[in-house]
Structure formats: C-alpha cells, structure tokens
C-alpha cells in the first residue's frame, strides 16, 4: 500500500514520526561533536602547575629528602596499560619512626595522583606495589611522609611505547 492509498490520519502520523526523528537526530549532532572535544580534553597531560600543587599540598612546607626510599620500575613501559611500580622504604620501621602516608604521582597523566596509601606503626615495613596506566613517556614520583615530619622522595623516568589511557 502506498501512502496515497492510506487514510489521511496515517499519513499525518507517519510525517510526524519522520519529522520528530529528524529533529531529534539534528539535536544530538552538536552534543556528539561536543563530547568528542571533551574526550580529547580529558586525555591531555596535567600541567606542571597541577602536579606542583599536589606535591606542595603533600609536603606542607617540608623539604623532601632523596634518600631512604627506592622506586623500582622498568625503564621501558611496553604495556602502558599496566606498568608495575614498587616503592620500598629502606628505613627500619619502629614505633618511633614509621611511614604515615605515601603517594605515587604519574606526572604526565591527566590525573597525576595515581595512588595514596596510609600506614600505622603496626604495618611493620613500608612496601607497596601497584600497576599504573600511563598515557605517555613521563616521570613517576613517590613521596612518603614519616611520622616525625620528614618527607622522603624518589623518582624514575619511564619511556612509554604507546598510550595506555586512550586505549
């Protein structure tokens, strides 16, 4: 049956449905284009100012010491979706001196604060391992705050073969 043989109420209903579908499709087009632009913005690496703000908030005025902590990770991240990172404090833990908080920063990622760990004196040794998703070649930094106010720091540069965050 062609539309000329249909009763007029069916023709009007069909025209209404077609024009509604076309209108909704046209309304969604700018939103989809805007979503793509927003997605591209999400994958931009953090600025140096954003990273420094996180570091300053953690340091609380203390100056970090470059000894007493090891950051173990590969030099080449061949699988950037899961790069193994291990942080070990060389200092012996006791009731008098122990790590209260440890953070790991992936300075080239859109959100640089990758991990945050809290400890008590009952933890014994301070040793954490994690897998990070990295977007580009960058420096990974670990900061540990001890209960006596000292802050330990370690960093390691890693070369990433392909972006992991955009997968």
Tab-separated table of C-alpha atoms in Angstrom:
chain	number	residue	atom	x	y	z
A	1	UNK	CA	0.000	0.000	0.000
A	2	UNK	CA	1.406	3.391	-0.910
A	3	UNK	CA	0.948	6.495	1.108
A	4	UNK	CA	-1.580	7.869	-1.364
A	5	UNK	CA	-3.904	4.949	-0.629
A	6	UNK	CA	-3.550	5.285	3.163
A	7	UNK	CA	-6.124	7.217	5.123
A	8	UNK	CA	-5.022	10.766	5.867
A	9	UNK	CA	-4.600	10.143	9.614
A	10	UNK	CA	-1.887	7.510	8.888
A	11	UNK	CA	-0.097	9.877	6.527
A	12	UNK	CA	-0.072	12.624	9.127
A	13	UNK	CA	1.170	10.180	11.803
A	14	UNK	CA	3.968	8.952	9.512
A	15	UNK	CA	5.001	12.535	8.689
A	16	UNK	CA	5.003	13.400	12.398
A	17	UNK	CA	7.210	10.404	13.249
A	18	UNK	CA	9.674	11.150	10.426
A	19	UNK	CA	9.973	14.825	11.289
A	20	UNK	CA	10.363	14.005	15.017
A	21	UNK	CA	13.163	11.521	14.258
A	22	UNK	CA	14.913	14.033	12.016
A	23	UNK	CA	14.603	16.760	14.658
A	24	UNK	CA	15.991	14.540	17.424
A	25	UNK	CA	18.879	13.449	15.204
A	26	UNK	CA	19.753	17.031	14.384
A	27	UNK	CA	19.563	17.976	18.081
A	28	UNK	CA	22.015	15.202	19.072
A	29	UNK	CA	24.620	16.143	16.457
A	30	UNK	CA	26.143	19.128	18.314
A	31	UNK	CA	26.180	17.146	21.585
A	32	UNK	CA	28.132	14.314	19.948
A	33	UNK	CA	30.647	16.754	18.472
A	34	UNK	CA	30.994	18.474	21.846
A	35	UNK	CA	31.502	15.094	23.545
A	36	UNK	CA	34.416	14.285	21.218
A	37	UNK	CA	36.095	17.591	22.037
A	38	UNK	CA	35.549	16.977	25.762
A	39	UNK	CA	37.010	13.457	25.446
A	40	UNK	CA	40.134	14.853	23.758
A	41	UNK	CA	40.488	17.367	26.613
A	42	UNK	CA	40.364	14.518	29.170
A	43	UNK	CA	43.472	12.898	27.659
A	44	UNK	CA	45.688	15.975	27.915
A	45	UNK	CA	48.579	15.562	30.372
A	46	UNK	CA	48.444	17.511	33.609
A	47	UNK	CA	50.247	20.825	33.654
A	48	UNK	CA	53.350	21.381	35.742
A	49	UNK	CA	51.320	23.716	37.968
A	50	UNK	CA	48.748	20.971	38.678
A	51	UNK	CA	51.483	18.493	39.606
A	52	UNK	CA	53.260	21.071	41.769
A	53	UNK	CA	50.007	21.849	43.610
A	54	UNK	CA	49.638	18.174	44.567
A	55	UNK	CA	53.288	17.998	45.677
A	56	UNK	CA	53.019	21.216	47.711
A	57	UNK	CA	49.832	20.001	49.408
A	58	UNK	CA	51.604	16.771	50.383
A	59	UNK	CA	54.850	18.418	51.517
A	60	UNK	CA	53.143	21.009	53.762
A	61	UNK	CA	56.285	23.127	53.781
A	62	UNK	CA	58.793	20.309	54.370
A	63	UNK	CA	61.704	19.769	52.003
A	64	UNK	CA	61.928	16.207	50.642
A	65	UNK	CA	64.982	14.013	51.227
A	66	UNK	CA	66.231	11.999	48.252
A	67	UNK	CA	67.425	9.045	50.345
A	68	UNK	CA	65.746	6.309	52.322
A	69	UNK	CA	63.248	5.212	49.643
A	70	UNK	CA	63.564	3.165	46.458
A	71	UNK	CA	61.258	3.339	43.440
A	72	UNK	CA	61.510	0.146	41.388
A	73	UNK	CA	60.028	0.037	37.891
A	74	UNK	CA	61.086	-0.761	34.333
A	75	UNK	CA	62.838	1.810	32.153
A	76	UNK	CA	60.577	0.899	29.216
A	77	UNK	CA	56.802	0.555	29.591
A	78	UNK	CA	55.989	-1.887	26.794
A	79	UNK	CA	52.462	-2.344	28.170
A	80	UNK	CA	51.434	1.156	29.263
A	81	UNK	CA	48.048	-0.094	30.463
A	82	UNK	CA	49.724	-1.889	33.393
A	83	UNK	CA	53.209	-0.649	34.333
A	84	UNK	CA	54.457	-2.291	37.550
A	85	UNK	CA	55.710	0.129	40.213
A	86	UNK	CA	57.127	-0.826	43.592
A	87	UNK	CA	58.046	1.584	46.398
A	88	UNK	CA	60.166	0.376	49.308
A	89	UNK	CA	61.311	2.396	52.319
A	90	UNK	CA	64.842	1.436	53.361
A	91	UNK	CA	64.360	2.812	56.855
A	92	UNK	CA	63.553	0.249	59.528
A	93	UNK	CA	60.062	0.827	60.893
A	94	UNK	CA	59.543	1.162	64.623
A	95	UNK	CA	57.026	2.712	66.966
A	96	UNK	CA	59.141	5.886	66.953
A	97	UNK	CA	59.654	6.257	63.174
A	98	UNK	CA	57.278	4.899	60.548
A	99	UNK	CA	55.653	5.987	57.296
A	100	UNK	CA	52.266	7.640	57.765
A	101	UNK	CA	51.367	8.324	54.138
A	102	UNK	CA	52.770	7.532	50.707
A	103	UNK	CA	51.662	8.842	47.307
A	104	UNK	CA	52.674	7.921	43.767
A	105	UNK	CA	52.444	10.572	41.040
A	106	UNK	CA	52.347	9.877	37.308
A	107	UNK	CA	53.303	13.400	36.283
A	108	UNK	CA	52.351	13.069	32.594
A	109	UNK	CA	48.874	11.612	33.127
A	110	UNK	CA	45.684	13.713	33.016
A	111	UNK	CA	45.178	12.989	36.743
A	112	UNK	CA	48.698	12.817	38.194
A	113	UNK	CA	47.837	11.424	41.654
A	114	UNK	CA	47.903	7.702	40.890
A	115	UNK	CA	47.871	6.168	44.397
A	116	UNK	CA	47.640	7.196	48.037
A	117	UNK	CA	48.436	4.825	50.915
A	118	UNK	CA	48.095	5.365	54.686
A	119	UNK	CA	50.030	3.354	57.269
A	120	UNK	CA	50.295	2.945	61.025
A	121	UNK	CA	53.187	1.774	63.208
A	122	UNK	CA	51.645	-1.704	63.128
A	123	UNK	CA	52.354	-2.039	59.387
A	124	UNK	CA	55.959	-3.035	60.072
A	125	UNK	CA	57.735	-2.413	56.778
A	126	UNK	CA	56.567	0.075	54.196
A	127	UNK	CA	56.431	-1.603	50.812
A	128	UNK	CA	53.745	-1.105	48.183
A	129	UNK	CA	53.322	-2.373	44.650
A	130	UNK	CA	50.851	-1.143	42.064
A	131	UNK	CA	50.258	-1.149	38.338
A	132	UNK	CA	49.844	2.243	36.714
A	133	UNK	CA	48.186	3.169	33.460
A	134	UNK	CA	50.390	5.704	31.681
A	135	UNK	CA	49.448	7.944	28.772
A	136	UNK	CA	52.961	8.981	27.659
A	137	UNK	CA	56.671	8.943	28.464
A	138	UNK	CA	56.997	10.636	31.835
A	139	UNK	CA	58.495	10.754	35.300
A	140	UNK	CA	56.948	8.749	38.118
A	141	UNK	CA	57.471	10.220	41.575
A	142	UNK	CA	56.861	8.767	45.027
A	143	UNK	CA	56.624	10.826	48.220
A	144	UNK	CA	56.437	9.376	51.728
A	145	UNK	CA	55.631	11.311	54.902
A	146	UNK	CA	57.099	9.914	58.089
A	147	UNK	CA	55.501	10.427	61.494
A	148	UNK	CA	58.440	12.623	62.588
A	149	UNK	CA	57.637	15.173	59.852
A	150	UNK	CA	60.306	14.193	57.324
A	151	UNK	CA	59.329	13.590	53.710
A	152	UNK	CA	61.192	11.121	51.511
A	153	UNK	CA	61.191	11.355	47.728
A	154	UNK	CA	62.175	9.131	44.815
A	155	UNK	CA	61.559	9.432	41.100
A	156	UNK	CA	62.131	7.399	37.956
A	157	UNK	CA	61.779	8.273	34.271
A	158	UNK	CA	59.932	5.757	32.099
A	159	UNK	CA	59.633	5.581	28.311
A	160	UNK	CA	56.179	4.502	27.159
A	161	UNK	CA	55.826	2.794	23.788
A	162	UNK	CA	52.108	3.512	23.238
A	163	UNK	CA	49.446	5.450	25.132
A	164	UNK	CA	47.598	3.420	27.752
A	165	UNK	CA	44.942	5.910	28.866
A	166	UNK	CA	43.487	6.309	25.377
A	167	UNK	CA	43.023	2.585	24.738
